[in-house]
PDB file of N, CA and C and ligand atoms in Angstrom:
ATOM      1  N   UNK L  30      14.197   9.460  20.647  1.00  0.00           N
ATOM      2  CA  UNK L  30      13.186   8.433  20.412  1.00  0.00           C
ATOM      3  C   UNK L  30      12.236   8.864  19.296  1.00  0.00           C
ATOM      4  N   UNK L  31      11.734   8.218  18.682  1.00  0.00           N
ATOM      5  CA  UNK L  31      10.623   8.000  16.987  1.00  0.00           C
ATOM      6  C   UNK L  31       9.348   8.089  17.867  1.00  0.00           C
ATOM      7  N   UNK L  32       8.995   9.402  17.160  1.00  0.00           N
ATOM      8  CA  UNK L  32       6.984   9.532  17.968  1.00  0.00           C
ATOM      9  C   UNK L  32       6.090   8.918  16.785  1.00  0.00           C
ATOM     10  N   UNK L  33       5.888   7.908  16.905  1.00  0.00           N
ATOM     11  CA  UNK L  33       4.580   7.282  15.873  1.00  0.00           C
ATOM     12  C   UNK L  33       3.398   8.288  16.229  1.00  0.00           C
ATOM     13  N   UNK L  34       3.171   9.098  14.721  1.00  0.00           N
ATOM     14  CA  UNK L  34       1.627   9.384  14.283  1.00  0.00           C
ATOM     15  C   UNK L  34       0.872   8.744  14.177  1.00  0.00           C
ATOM     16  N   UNK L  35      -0.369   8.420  14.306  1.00  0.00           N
ATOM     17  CA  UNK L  35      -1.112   7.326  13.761  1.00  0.00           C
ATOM     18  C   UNK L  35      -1.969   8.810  12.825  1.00  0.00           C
ATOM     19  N   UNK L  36      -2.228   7.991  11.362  1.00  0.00           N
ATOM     20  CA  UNK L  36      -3.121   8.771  10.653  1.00  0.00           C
ATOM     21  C   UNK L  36      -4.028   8.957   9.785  1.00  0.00           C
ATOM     22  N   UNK L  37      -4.455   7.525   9.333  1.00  0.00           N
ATOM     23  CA  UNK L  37      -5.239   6.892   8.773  1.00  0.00           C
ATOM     24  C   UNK L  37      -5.461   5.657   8.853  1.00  0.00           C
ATOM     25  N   UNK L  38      -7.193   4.814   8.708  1.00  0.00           N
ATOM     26  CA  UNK L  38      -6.668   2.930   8.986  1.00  0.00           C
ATOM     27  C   UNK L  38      -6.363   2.623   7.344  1.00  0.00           C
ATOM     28  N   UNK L  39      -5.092   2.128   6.992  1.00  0.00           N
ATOM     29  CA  UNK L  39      -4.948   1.143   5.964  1.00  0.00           C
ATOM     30  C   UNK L  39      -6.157   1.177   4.831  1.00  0.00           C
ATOM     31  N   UNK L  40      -6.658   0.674   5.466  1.00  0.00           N
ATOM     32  CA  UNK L  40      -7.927  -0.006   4.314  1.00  0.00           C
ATOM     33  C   UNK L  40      -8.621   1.523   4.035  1.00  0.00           C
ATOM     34  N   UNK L  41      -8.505   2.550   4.471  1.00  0.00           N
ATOM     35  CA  UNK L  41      -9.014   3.398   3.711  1.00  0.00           C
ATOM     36  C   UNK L  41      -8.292   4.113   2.555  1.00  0.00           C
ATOM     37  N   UNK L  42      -7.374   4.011   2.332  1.00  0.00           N
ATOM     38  CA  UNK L  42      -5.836   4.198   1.741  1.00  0.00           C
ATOM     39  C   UNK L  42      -6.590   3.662   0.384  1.00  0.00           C
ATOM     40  N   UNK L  43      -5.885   4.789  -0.842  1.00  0.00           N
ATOM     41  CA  UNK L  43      -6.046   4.470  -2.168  1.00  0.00           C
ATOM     42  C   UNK L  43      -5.009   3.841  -2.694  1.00  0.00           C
ATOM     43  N   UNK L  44      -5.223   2.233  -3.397  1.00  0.00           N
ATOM     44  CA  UNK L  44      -3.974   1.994  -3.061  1.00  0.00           C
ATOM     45  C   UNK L  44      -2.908   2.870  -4.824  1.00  0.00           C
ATOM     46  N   UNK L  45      -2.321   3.212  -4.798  1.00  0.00           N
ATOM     47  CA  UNK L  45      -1.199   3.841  -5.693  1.00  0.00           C
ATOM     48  C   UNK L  45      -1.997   5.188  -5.658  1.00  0.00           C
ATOM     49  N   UNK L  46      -2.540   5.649  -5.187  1.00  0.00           N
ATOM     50  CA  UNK L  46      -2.505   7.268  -4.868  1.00  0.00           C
ATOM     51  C   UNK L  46      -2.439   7.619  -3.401  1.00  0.00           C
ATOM     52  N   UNK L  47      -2.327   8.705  -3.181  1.00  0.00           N
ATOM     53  CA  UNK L  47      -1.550   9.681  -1.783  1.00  0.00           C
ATOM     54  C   UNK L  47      -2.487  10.028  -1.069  1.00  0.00           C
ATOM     55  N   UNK L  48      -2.578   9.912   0.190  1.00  0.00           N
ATOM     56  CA  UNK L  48      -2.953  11.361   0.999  1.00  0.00           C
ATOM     57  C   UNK L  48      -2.218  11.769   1.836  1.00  0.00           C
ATOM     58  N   UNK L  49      -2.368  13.133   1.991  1.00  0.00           N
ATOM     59  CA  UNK L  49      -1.706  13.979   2.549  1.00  0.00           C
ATOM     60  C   UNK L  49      -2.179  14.126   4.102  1.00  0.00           C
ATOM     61  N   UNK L  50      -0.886  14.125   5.259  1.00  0.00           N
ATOM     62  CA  UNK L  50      -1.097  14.405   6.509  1.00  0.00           C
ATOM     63  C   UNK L  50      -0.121  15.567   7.290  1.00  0.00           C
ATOM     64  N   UNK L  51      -1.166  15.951   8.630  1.00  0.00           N
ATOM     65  CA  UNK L  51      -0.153  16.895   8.974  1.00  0.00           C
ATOM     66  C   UNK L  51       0.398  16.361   9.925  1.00  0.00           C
ATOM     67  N   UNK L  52       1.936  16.283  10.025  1.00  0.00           N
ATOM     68  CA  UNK L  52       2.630  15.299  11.425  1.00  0.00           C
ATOM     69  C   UNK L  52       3.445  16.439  12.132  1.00  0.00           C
ATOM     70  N   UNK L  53       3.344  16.604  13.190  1.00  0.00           N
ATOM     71  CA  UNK L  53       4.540  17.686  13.884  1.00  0.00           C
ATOM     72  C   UNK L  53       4.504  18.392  13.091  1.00  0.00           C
ATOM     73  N   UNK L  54       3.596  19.304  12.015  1.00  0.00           N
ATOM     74  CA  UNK L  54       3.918  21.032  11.674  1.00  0.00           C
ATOM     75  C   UNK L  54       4.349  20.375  10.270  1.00  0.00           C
ATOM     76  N   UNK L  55       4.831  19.600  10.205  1.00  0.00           N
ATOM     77  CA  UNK L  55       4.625  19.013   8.630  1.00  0.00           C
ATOM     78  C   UNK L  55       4.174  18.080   7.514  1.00  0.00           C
ATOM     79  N   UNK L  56       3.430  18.671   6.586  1.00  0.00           N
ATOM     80  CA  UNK L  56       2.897  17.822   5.699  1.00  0.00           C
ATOM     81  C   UNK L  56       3.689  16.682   5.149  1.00  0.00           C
ATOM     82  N   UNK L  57       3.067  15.588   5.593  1.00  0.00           N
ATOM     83  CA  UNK L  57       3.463  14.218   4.674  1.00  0.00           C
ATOM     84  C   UNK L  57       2.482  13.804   3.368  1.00  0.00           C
ATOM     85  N   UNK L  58       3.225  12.761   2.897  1.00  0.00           N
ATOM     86  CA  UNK L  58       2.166  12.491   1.908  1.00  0.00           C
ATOM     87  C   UNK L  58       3.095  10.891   1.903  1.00  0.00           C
ATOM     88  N   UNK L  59       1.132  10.363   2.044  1.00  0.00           N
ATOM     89  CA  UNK L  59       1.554   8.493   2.553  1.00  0.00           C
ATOM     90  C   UNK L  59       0.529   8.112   1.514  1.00  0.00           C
ATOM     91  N   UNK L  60       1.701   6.874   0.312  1.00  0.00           N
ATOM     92  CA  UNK L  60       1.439   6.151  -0.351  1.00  0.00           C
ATOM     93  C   UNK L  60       1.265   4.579  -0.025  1.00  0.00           C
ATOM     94  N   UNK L  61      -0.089   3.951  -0.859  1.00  0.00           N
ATOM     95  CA  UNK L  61       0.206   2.178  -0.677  1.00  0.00           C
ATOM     96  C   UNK L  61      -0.013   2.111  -2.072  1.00  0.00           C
ATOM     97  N   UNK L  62       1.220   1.185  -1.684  1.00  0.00           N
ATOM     98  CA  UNK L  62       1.796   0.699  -3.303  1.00  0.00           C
ATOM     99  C   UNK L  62       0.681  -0.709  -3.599  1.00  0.00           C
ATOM    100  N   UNK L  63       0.034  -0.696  -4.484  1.00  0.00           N
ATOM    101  CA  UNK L  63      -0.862  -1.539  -4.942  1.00  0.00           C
ATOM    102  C   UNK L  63      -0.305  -3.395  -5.692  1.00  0.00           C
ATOM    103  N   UNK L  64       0.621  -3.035  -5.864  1.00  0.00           N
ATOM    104  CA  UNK L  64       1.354  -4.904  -6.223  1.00  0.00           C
ATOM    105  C   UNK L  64       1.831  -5.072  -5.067  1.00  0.00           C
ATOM    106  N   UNK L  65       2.558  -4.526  -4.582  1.00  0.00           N
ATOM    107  CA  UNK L  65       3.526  -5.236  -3.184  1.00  0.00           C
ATOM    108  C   UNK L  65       3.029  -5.127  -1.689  1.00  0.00           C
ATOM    109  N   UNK L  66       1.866  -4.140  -1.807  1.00  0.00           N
ATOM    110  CA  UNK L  66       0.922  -3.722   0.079  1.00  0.00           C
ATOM    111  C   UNK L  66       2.137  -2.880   0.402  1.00  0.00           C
ATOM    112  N   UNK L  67       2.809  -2.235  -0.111  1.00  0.00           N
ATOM    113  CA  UNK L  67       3.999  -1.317   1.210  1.00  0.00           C
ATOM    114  C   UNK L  67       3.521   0.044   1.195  1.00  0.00           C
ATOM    115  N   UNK L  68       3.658   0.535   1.982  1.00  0.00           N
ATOM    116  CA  UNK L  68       3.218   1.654   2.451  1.00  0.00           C
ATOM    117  C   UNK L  68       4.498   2.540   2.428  1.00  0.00           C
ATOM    118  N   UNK L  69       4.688   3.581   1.806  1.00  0.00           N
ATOM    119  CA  UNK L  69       5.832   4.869   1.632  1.00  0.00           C
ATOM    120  C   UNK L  69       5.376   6.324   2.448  1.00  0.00           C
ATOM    121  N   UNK L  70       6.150   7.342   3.048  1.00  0.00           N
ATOM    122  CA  UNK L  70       5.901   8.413   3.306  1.00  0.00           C
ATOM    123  C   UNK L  70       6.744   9.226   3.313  1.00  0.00           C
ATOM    124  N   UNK L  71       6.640  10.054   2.301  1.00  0.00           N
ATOM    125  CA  UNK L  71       7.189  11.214   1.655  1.00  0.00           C
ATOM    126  C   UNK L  71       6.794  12.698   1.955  1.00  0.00           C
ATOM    127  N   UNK L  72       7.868  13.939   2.466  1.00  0.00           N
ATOM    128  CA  UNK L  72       7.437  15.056   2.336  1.00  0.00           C
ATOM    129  C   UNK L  72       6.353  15.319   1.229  1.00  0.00           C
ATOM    130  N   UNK L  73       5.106  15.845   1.227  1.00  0.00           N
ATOM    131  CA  UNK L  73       4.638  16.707   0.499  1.00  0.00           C
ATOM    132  C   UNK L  73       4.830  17.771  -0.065  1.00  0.00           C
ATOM    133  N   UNK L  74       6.068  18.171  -0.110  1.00  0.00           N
ATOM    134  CA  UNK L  74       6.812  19.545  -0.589  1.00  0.00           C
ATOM    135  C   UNK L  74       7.017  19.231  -1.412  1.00  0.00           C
ATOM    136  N   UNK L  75       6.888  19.661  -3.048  1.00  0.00           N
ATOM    137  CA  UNK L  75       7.551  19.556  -4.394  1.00  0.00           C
ATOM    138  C   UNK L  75       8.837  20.636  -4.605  1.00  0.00           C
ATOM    139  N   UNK L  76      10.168  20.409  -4.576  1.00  0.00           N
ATOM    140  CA  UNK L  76      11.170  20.912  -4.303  1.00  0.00           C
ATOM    141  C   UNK L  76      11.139  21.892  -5.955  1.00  0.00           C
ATOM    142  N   UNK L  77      10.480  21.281  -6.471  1.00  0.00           N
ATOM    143  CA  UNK L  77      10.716  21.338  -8.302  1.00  0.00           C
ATOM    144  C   UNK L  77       9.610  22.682  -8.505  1.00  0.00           C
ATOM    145  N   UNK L  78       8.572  22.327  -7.919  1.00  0.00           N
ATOM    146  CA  UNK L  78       7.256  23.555  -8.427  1.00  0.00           C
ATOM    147  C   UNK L  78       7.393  24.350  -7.038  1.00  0.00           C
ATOM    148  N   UNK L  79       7.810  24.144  -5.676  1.00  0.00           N
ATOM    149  CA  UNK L  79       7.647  24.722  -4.642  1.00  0.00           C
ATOM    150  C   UNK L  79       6.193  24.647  -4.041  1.00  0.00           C
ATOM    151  N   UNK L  80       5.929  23.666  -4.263  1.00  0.00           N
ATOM    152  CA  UNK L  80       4.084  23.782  -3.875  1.00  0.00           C
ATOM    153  C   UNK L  80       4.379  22.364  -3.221  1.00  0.00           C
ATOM    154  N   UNK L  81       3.226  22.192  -2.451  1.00  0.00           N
ATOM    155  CA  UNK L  81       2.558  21.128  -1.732  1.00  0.00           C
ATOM    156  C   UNK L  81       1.830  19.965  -2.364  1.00  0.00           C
ATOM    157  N   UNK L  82       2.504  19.711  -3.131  1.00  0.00           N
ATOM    158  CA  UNK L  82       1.435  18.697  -4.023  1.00  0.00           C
ATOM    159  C   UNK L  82       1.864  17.013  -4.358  1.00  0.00           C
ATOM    160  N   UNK L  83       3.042  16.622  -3.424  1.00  0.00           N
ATOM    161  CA  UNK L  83       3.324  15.138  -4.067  1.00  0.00           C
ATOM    162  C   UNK L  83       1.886  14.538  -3.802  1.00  0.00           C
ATOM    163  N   UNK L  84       1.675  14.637  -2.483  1.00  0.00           N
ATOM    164  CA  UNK L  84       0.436  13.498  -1.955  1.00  0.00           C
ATOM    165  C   UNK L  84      -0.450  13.163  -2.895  1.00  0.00           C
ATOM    166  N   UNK L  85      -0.958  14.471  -4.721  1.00  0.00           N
ATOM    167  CA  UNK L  85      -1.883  14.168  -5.891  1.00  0.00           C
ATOM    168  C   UNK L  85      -0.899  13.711  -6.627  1.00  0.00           C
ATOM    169  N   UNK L  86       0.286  13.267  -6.245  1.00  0.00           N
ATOM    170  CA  UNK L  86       1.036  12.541  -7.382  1.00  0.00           C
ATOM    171  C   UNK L  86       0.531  10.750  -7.718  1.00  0.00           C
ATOM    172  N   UNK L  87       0.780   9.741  -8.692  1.00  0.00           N
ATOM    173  CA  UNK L  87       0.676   8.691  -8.851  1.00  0.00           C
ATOM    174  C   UNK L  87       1.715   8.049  -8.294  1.00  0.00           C
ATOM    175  N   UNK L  88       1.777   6.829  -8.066  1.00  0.00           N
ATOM    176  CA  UNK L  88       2.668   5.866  -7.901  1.00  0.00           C
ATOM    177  C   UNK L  88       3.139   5.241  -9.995  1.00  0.00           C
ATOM    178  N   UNK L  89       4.428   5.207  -9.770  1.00  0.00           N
ATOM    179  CA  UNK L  89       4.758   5.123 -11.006  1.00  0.00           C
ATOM    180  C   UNK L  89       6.030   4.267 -10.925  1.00  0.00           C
ATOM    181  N   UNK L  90       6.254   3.122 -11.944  1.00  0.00           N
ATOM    182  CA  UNK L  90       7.608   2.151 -11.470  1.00  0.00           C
ATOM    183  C   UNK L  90       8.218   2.701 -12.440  1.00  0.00           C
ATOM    184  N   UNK L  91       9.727   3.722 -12.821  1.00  0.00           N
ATOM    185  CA  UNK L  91      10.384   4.254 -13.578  1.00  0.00           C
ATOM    186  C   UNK L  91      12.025   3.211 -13.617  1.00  0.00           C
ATOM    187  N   UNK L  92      12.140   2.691 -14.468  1.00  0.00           N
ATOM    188  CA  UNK L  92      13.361   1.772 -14.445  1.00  0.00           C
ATOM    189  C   UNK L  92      13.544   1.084 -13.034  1.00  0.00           C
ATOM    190  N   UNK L  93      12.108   0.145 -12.267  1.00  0.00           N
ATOM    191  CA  UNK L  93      12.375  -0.745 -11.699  1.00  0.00           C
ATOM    192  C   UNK L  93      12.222   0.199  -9.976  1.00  0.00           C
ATOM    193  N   UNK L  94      12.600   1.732 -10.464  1.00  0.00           N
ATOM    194  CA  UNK L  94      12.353   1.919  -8.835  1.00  0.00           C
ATOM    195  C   UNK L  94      10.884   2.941  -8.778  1.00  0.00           C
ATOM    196  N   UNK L  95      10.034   2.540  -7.858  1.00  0.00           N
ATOM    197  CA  UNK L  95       9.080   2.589  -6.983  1.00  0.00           C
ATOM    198  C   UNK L  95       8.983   4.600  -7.283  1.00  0.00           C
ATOM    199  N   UNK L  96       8.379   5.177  -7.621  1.00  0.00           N
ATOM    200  CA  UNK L  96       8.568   6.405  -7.468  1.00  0.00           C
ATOM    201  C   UNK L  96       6.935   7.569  -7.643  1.00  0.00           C
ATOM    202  N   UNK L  97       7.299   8.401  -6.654  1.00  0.00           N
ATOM    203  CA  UNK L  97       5.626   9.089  -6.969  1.00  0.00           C
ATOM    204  C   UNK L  97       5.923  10.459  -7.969  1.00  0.00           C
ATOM    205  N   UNK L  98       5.199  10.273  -9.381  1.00  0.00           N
ATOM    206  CA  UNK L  98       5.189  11.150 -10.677  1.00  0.00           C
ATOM    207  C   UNK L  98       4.151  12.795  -9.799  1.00  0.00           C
ATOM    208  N   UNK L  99       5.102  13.695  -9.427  1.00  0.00           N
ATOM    209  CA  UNK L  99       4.700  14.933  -9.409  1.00  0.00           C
ATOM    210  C   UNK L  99       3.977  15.670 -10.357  1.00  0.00           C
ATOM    211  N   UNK L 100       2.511  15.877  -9.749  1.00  0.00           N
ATOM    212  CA  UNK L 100       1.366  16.328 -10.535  1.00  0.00           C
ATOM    213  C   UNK L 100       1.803  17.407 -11.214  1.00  0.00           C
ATOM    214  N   UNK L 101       2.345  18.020 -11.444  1.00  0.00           N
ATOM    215  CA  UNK L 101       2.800  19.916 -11.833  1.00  0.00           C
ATOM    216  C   UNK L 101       3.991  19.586 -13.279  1.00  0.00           C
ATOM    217  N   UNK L 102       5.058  18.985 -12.776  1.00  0.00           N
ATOM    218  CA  UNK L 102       5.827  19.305 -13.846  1.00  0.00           C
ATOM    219  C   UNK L 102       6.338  17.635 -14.275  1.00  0.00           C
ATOM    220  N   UNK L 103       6.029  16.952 -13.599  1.00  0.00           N
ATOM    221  CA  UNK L 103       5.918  15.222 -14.064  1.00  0.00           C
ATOM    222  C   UNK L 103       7.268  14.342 -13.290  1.00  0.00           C
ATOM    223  N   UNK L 104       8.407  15.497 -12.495  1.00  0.00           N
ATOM    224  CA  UNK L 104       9.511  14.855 -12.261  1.00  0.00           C
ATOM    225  C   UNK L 104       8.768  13.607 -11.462  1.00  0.00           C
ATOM    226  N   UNK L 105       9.645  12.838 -11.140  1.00  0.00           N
ATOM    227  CA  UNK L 105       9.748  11.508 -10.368  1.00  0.00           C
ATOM    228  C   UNK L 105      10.648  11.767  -9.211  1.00  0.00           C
ATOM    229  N   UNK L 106       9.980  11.202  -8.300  1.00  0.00           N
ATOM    230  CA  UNK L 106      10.599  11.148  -7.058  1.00  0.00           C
ATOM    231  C   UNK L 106      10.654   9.953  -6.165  1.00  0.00           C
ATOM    232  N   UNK L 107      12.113   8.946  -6.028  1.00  0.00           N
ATOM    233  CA  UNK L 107      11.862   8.093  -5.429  1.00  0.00           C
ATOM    234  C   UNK L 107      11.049   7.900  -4.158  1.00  0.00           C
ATOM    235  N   UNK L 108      10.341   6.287  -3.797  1.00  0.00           N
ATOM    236  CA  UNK L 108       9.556   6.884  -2.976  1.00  0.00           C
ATOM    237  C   UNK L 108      10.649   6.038  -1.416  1.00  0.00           C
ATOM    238  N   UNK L 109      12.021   5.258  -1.848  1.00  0.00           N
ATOM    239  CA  UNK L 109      12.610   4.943  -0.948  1.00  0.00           C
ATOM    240  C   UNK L 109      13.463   5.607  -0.418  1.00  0.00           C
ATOM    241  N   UNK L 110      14.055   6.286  -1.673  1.00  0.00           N
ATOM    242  CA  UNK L 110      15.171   7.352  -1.390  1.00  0.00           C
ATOM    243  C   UNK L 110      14.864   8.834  -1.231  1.00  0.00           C
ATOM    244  N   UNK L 111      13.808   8.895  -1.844  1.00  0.00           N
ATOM    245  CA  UNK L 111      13.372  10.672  -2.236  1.00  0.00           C
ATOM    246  C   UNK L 111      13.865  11.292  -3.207  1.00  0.00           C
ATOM    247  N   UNK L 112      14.821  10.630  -3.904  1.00  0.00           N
ATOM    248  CA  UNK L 112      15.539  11.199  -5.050  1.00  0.00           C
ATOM    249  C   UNK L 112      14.687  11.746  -6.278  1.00  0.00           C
ATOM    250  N   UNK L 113      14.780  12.360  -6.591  1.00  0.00           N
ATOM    251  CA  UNK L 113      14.414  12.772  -8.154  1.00  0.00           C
ATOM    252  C   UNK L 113      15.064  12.164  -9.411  1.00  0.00           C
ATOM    253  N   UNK L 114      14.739  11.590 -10.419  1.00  0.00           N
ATOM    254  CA  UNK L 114      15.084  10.643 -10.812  1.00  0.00           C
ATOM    255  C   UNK L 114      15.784  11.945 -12.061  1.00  0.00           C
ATOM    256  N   UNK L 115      15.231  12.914 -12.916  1.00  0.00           N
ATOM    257  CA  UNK L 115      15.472  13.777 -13.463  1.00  0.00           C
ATOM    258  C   UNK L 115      16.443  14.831 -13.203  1.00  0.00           C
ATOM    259  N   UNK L 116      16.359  15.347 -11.961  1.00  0.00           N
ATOM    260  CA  UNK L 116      17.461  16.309 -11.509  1.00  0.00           C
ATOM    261  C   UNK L 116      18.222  15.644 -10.251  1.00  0.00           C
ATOM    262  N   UNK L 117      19.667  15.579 -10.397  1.00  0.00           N
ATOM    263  CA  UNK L 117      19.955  15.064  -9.256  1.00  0.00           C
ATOM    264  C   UNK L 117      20.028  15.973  -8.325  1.00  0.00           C
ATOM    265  N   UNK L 118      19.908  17.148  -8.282  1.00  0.00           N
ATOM    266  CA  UNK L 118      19.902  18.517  -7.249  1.00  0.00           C
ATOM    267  C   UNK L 118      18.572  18.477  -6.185  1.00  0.00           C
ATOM    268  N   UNK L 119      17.717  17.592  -6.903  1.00  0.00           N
ATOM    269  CA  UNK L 119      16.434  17.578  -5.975  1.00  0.00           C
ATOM    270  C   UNK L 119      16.104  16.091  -5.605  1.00  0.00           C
ATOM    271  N   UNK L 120      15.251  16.273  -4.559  1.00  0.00           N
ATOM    272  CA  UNK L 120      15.432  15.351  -3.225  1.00  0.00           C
ATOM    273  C   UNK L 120      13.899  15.648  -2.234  1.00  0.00           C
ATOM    274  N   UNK L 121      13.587  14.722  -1.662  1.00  0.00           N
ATOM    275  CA  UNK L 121      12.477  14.912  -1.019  1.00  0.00           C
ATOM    276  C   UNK L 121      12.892  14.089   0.486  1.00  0.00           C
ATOM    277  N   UNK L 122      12.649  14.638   1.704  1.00  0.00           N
ATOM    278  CA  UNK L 122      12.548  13.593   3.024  1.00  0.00           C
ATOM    279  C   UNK L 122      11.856  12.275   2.974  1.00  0.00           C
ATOM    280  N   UNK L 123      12.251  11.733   3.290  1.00  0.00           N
ATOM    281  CA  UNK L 123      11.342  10.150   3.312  1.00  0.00           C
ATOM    282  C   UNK L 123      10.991  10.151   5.040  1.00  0.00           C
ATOM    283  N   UNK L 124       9.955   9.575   5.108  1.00  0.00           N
ATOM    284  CA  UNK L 124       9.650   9.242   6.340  1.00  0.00           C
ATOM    285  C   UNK L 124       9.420   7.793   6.945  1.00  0.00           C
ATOM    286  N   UNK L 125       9.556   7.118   8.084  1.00  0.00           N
ATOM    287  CA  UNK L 125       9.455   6.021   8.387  1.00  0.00           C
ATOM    288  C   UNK L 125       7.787   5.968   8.607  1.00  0.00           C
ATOM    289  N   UNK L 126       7.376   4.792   8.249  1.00  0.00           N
ATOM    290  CA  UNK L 126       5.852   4.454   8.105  1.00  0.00           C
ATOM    291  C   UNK L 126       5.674   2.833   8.396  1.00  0.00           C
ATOM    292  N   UNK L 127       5.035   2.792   9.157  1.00  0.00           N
ATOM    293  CA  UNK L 127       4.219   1.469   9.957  1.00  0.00           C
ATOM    294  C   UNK L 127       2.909   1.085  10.440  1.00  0.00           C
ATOM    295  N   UNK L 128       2.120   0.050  10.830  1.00  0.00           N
ATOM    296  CA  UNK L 128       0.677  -0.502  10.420  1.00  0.00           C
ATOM    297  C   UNK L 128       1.092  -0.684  11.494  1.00  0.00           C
ATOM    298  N   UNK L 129       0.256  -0.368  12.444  1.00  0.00           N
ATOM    299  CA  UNK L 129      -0.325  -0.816  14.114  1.00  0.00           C
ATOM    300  C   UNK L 129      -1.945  -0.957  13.905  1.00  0.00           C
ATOM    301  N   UNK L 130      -2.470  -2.528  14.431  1.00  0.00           N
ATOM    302  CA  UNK L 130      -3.408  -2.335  14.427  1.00  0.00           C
ATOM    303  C   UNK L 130      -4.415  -1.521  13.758  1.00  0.00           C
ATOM    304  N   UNK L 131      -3.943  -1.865  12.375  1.00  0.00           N
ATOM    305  CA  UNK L 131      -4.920  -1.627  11.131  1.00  0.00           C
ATOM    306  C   UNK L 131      -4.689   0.197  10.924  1.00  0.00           C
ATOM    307  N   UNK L 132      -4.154   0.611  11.897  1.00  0.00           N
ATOM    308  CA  UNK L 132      -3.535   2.396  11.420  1.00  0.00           C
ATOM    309  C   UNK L 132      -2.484   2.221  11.349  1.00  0.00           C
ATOM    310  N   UNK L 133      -2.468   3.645  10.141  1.00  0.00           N
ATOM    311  CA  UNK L 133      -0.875   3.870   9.149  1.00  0.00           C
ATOM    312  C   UNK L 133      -0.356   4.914  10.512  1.00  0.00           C
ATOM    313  N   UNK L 134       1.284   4.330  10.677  1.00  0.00           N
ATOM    314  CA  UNK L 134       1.507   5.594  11.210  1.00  0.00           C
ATOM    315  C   UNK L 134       3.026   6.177  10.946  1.00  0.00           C
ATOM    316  N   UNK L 135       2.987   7.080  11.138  1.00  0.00           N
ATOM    317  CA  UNK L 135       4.369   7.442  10.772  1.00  0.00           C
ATOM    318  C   UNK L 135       5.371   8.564  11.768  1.00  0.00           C
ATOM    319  N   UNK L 136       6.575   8.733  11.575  1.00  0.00           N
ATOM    320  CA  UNK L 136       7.126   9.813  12.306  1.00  0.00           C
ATOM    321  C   UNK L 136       7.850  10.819  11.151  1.00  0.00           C
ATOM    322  N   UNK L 137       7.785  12.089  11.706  1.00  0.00           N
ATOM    323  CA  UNK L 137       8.547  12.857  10.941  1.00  0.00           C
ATOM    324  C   UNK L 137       8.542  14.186  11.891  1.00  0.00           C
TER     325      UNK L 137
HETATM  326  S1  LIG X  16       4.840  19.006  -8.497  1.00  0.00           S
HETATM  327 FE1  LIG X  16       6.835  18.982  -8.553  1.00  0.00          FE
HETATM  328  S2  LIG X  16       7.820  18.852 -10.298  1.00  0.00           S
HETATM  329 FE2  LIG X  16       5.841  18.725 -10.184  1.00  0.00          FE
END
């Protein structure tokens, strides 16, 4: 069974920048996408620099797909798939994310 986090309300959410949460022992990093209201949640692990840093990444539309631009070395990382748009060797977890009563929540 999926344990919903709850971890921020919505409306405090920047919308096309990150914050970072801790869910079960691991850092997420939960985006709202500012044209469409969707909400994404992505490991915070940068596979590329080895640091913790997507959650200061931007929201960035790179040929149509949705992706958060890693503060450190600029790769792109889908924010549906987790893919790296630059190296196909790298990859990020995606997490499931949902709005209950005005909180973001997520499992991972
Ligand atoms: S922070 Fe990862 S490539 Fe930049």
């Amino acid at each position: 069974m999926m344990t919903w986090t709850p971890i921020i309300a919505k409306e405090q959410l920047t919308p096309d920048a990150g914050v970072c949460a801790l869910v079960n022992g691991k850092q997420v990093a939960i985006f709202l996408d500012r044209k469409t209201d969707q909400l994404f949640a992505i490991d915070n692990y940068c596979p590329a620099s080895k640091a913790n840093v997507l959650s200061r990444g931007l929201i960035t539309s790179v040929k149509d797909v949705l992706t958060v631009s890693s503060p450190l070395y600029k790769e792109h990382f889908s924010l549906i798939t987790g893919e790296c748009l630059e190296n196909e060797t790298l990859s990020v977890p995606v997490y499931a994310v949902r709005v209950t009563d005005g909180m973001v929540e997520v499992t991972a």
